[in-house]
mmCIF file with all atom_site columns, C-alpha atoms in Angstrom:
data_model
loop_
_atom_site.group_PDB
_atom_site.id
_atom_site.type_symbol
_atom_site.label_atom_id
_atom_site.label_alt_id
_atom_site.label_comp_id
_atom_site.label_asym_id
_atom_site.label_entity_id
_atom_site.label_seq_id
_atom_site.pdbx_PDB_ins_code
_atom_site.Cartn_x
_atom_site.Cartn_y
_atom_site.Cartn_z
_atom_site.occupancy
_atom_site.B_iso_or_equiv
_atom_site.pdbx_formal_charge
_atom_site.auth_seq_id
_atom_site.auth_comp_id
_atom_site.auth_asym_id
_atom_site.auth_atom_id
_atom_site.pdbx_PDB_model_num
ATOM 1   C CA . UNK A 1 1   ? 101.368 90.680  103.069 1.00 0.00 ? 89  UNK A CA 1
ATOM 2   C CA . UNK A 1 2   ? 99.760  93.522  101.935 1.00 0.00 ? 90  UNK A CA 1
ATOM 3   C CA . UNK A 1 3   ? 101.092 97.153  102.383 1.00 0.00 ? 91  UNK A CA 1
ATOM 4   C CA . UNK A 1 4   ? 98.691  98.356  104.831 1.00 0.00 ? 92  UNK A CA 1
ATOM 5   C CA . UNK A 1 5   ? 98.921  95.151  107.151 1.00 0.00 ? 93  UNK A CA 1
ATOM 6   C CA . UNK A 1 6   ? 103.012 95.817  106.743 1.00 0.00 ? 94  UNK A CA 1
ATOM 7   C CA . UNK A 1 7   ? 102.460 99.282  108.206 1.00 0.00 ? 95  UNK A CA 1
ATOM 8   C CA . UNK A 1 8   ? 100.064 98.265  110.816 1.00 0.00 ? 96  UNK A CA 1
ATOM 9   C CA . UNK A 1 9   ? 102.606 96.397  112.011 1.00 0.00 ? 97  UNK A CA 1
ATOM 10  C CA . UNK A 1 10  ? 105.228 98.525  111.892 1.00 0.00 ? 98  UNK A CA 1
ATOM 11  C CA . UNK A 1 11  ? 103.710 100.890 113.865 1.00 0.00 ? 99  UNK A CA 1
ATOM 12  C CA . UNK A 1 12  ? 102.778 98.388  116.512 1.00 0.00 ? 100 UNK A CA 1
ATOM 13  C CA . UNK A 1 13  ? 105.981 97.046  117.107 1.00 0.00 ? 101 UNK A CA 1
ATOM 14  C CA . UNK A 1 14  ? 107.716 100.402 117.013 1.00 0.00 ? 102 UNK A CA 1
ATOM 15  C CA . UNK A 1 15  ? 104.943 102.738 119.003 1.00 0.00 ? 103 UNK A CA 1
ATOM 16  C CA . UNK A 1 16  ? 102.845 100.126 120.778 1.00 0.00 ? 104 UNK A CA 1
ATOM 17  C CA . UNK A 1 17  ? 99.937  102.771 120.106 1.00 0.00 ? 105 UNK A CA 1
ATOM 18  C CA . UNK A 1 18  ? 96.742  103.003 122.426 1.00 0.00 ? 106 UNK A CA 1
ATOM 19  C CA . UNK A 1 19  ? 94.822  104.014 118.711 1.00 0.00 ? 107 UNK A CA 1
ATOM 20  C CA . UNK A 1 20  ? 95.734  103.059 115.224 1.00 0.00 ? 108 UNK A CA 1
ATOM 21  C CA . UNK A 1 21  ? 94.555  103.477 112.070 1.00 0.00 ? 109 UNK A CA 1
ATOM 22  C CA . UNK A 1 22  ? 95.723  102.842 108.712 1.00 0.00 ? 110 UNK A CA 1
ATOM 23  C CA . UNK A 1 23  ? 93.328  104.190 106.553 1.00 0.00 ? 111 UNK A CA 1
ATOM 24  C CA . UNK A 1 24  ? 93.666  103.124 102.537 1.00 0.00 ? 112 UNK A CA 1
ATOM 25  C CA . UNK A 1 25  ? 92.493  106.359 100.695 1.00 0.00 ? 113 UNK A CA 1
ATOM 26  C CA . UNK A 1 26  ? 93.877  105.423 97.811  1.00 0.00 ? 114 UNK A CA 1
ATOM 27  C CA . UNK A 1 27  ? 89.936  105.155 95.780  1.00 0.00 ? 115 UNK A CA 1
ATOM 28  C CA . UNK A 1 28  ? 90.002  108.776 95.977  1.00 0.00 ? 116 UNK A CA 1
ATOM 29  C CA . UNK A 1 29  ? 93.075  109.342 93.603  1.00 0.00 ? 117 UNK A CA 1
ATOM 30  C CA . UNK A 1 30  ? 93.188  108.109 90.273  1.00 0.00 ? 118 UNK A CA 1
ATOM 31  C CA . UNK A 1 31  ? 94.965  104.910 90.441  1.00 0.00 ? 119 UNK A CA 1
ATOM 32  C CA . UNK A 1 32  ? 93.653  101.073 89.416  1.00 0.00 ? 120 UNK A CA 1
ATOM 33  C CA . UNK A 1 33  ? 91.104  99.565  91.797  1.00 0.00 ? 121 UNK A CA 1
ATOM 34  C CA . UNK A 1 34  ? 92.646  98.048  94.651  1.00 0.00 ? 122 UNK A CA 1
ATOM 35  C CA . UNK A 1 35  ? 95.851  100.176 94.682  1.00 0.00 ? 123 UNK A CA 1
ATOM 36  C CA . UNK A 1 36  ? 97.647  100.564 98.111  1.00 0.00 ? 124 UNK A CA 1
ATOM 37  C CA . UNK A 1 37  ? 99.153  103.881 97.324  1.00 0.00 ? 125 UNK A CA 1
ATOM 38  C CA . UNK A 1 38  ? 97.698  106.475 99.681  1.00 0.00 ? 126 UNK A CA 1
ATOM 39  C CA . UNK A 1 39  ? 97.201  106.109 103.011 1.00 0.00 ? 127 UNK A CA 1
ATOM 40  C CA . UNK A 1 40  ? 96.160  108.353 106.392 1.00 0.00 ? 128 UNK A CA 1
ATOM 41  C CA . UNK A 1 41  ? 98.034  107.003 109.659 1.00 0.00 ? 129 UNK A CA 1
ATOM 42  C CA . UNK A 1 42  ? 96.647  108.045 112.255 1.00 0.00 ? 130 UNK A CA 1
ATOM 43  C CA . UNK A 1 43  ? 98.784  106.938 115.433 1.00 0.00 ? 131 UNK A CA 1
ATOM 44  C CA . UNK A 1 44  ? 98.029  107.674 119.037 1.00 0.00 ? 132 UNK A CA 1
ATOM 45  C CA . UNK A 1 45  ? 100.792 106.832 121.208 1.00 0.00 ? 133 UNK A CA 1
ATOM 46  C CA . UNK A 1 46  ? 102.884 108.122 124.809 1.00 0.00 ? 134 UNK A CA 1
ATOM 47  C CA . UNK A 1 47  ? 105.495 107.616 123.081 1.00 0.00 ? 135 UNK A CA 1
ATOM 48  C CA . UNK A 1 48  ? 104.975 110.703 121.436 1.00 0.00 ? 136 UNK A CA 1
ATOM 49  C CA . UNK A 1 49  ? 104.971 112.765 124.942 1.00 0.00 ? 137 UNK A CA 1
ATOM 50  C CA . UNK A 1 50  ? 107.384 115.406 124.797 1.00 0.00 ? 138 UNK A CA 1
ATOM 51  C CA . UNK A 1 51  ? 108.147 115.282 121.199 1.00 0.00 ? 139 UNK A CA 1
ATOM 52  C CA . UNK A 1 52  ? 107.396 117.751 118.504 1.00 0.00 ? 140 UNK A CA 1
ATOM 53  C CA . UNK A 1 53  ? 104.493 117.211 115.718 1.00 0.00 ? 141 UNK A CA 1
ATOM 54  C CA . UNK A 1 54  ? 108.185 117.585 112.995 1.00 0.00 ? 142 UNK A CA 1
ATOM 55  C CA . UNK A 1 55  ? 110.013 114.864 115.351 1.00 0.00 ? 143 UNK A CA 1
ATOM 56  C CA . UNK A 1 56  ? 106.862 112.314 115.006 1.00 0.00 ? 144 UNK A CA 1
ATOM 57  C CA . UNK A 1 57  ? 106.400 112.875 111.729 1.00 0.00 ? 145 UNK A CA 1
ATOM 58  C CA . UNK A 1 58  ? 110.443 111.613 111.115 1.00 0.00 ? 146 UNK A CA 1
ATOM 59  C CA . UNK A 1 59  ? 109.852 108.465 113.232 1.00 0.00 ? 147 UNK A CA 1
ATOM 60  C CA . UNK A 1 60  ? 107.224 107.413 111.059 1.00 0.00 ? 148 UNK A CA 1
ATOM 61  C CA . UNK A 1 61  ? 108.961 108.185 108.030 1.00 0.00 ? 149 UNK A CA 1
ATOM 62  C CA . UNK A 1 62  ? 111.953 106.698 108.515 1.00 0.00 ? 150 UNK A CA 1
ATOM 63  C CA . UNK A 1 63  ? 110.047 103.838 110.097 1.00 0.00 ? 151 UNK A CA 1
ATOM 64  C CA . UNK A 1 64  ? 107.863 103.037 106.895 1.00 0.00 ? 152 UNK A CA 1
ATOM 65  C CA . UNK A 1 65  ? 110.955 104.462 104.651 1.00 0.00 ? 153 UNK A CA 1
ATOM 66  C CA . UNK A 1 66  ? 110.756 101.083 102.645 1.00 0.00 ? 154 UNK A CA 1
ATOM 67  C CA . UNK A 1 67  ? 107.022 101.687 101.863 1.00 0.00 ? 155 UNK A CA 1
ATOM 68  C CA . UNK A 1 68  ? 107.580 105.289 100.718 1.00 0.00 ? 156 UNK A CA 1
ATOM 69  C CA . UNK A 1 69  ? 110.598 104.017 98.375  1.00 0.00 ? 157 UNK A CA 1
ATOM 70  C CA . UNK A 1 70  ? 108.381 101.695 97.114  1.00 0.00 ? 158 UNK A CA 1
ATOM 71  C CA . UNK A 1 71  ? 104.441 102.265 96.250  1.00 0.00 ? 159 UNK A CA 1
ATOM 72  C CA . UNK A 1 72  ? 103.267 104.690 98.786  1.00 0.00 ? 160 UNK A CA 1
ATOM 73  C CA . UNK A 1 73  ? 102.899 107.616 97.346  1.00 0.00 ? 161 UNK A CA 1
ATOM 74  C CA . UNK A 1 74  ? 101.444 109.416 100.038 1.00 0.00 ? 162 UNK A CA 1
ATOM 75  C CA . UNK A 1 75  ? 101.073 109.224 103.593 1.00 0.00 ? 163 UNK A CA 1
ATOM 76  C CA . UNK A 1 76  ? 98.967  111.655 105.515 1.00 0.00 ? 164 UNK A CA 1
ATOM 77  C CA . UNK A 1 77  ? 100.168 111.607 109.314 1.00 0.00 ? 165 UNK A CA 1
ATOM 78  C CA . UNK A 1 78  ? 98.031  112.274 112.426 1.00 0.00 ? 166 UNK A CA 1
ATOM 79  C CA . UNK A 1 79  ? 99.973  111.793 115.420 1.00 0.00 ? 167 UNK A CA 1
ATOM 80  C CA . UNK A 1 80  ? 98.712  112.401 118.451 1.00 0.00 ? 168 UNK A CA 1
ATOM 81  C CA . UNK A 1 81  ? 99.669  111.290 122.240 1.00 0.00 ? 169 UNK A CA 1
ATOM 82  C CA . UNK A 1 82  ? 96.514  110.358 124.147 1.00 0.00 ? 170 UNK A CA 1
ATOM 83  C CA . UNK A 1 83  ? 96.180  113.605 126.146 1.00 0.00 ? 171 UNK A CA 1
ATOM 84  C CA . UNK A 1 84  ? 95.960  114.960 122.306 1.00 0.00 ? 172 UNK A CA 1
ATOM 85  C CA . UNK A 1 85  ? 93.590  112.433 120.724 1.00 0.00 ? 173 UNK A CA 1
ATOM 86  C CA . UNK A 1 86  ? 91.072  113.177 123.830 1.00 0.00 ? 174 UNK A CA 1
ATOM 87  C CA . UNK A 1 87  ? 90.730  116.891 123.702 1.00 0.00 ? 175 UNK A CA 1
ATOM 88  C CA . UNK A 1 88  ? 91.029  116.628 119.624 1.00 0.00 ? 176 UNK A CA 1
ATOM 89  C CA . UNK A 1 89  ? 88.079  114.034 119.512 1.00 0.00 ? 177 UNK A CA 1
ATOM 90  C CA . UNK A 1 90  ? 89.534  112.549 116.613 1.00 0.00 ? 178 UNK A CA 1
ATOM 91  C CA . UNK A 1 91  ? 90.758  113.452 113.032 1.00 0.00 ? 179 UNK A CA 1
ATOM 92  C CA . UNK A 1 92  ? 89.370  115.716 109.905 1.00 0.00 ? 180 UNK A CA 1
ATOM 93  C CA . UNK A 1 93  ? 88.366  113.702 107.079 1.00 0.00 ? 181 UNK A CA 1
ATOM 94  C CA . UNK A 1 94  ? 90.964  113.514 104.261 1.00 0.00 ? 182 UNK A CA 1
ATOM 95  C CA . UNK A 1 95  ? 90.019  116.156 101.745 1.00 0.00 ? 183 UNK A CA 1
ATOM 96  C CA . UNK A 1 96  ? 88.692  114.770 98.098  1.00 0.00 ? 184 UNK A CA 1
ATOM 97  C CA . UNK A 1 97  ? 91.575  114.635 95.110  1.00 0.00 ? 185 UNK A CA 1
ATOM 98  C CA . UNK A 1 98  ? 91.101  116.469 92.236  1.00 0.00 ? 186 UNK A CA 1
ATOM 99  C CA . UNK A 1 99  ? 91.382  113.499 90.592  1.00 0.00 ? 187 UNK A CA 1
ATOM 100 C CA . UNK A 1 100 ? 88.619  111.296 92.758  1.00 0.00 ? 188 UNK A CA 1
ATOM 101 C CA . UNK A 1 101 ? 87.036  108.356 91.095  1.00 0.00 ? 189 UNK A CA 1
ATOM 102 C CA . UNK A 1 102 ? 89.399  106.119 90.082  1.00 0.00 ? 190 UNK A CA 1
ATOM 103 C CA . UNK A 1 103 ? 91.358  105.886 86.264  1.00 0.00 ? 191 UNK A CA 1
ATOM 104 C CA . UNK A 1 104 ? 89.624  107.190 83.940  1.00 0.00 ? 192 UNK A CA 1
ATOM 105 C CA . UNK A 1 105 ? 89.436  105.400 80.414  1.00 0.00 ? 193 UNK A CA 1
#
């Protein structure tokens, strides 16, 4: 299973969000082609009513802890409950690395 499908489902099972996306930015750094090692969550759930932007941020870190340990080398979090995600009409783009393009020869 790939690492992206691993966090989708994750984050399903844990936060049983009403909007998910697991976003593979990982062409704009320089790593090989096909490289799952940066991603943008972004995670619309209730189950974030109530809680703090620091709080949601921990539950998904500690929930994809294994992922971080392993390739992930970064993980940009949007996490939003619904009232949120409606008045926010979504998320910025991801800004471009410094490093865009790939590995260079």
């Amino acid at each position: 299973m790939s690492i992206q499908a691993t966090i989708e489902r994750k984050v399903q099972e844990a936060l049983a969000p009403q909007h998910l996306e697991v976003i593979n930015e990982s062409y704009m750094h320089r790593v090989a082609p096909g490289s799952e090692t940066h991603f943008k969550l972004v995670v619309v759930s209730d189950r974030f009513e109530g809680q703090r932007l620091l709080a949601r941020h921990r539950a998904l870190n500690s929930l994809l802890a294994e992922e971080l340990a392993g390739g992930v080398h970064a993980l940009a979090l949007h996490t939003l409950t619904p009232a949120e995600w409606q008045a926010r009409g979504g998320v910025p783009d991801s800004p471009a690395c410094r490093g865009q393009g790939g590995v260079s020869a």
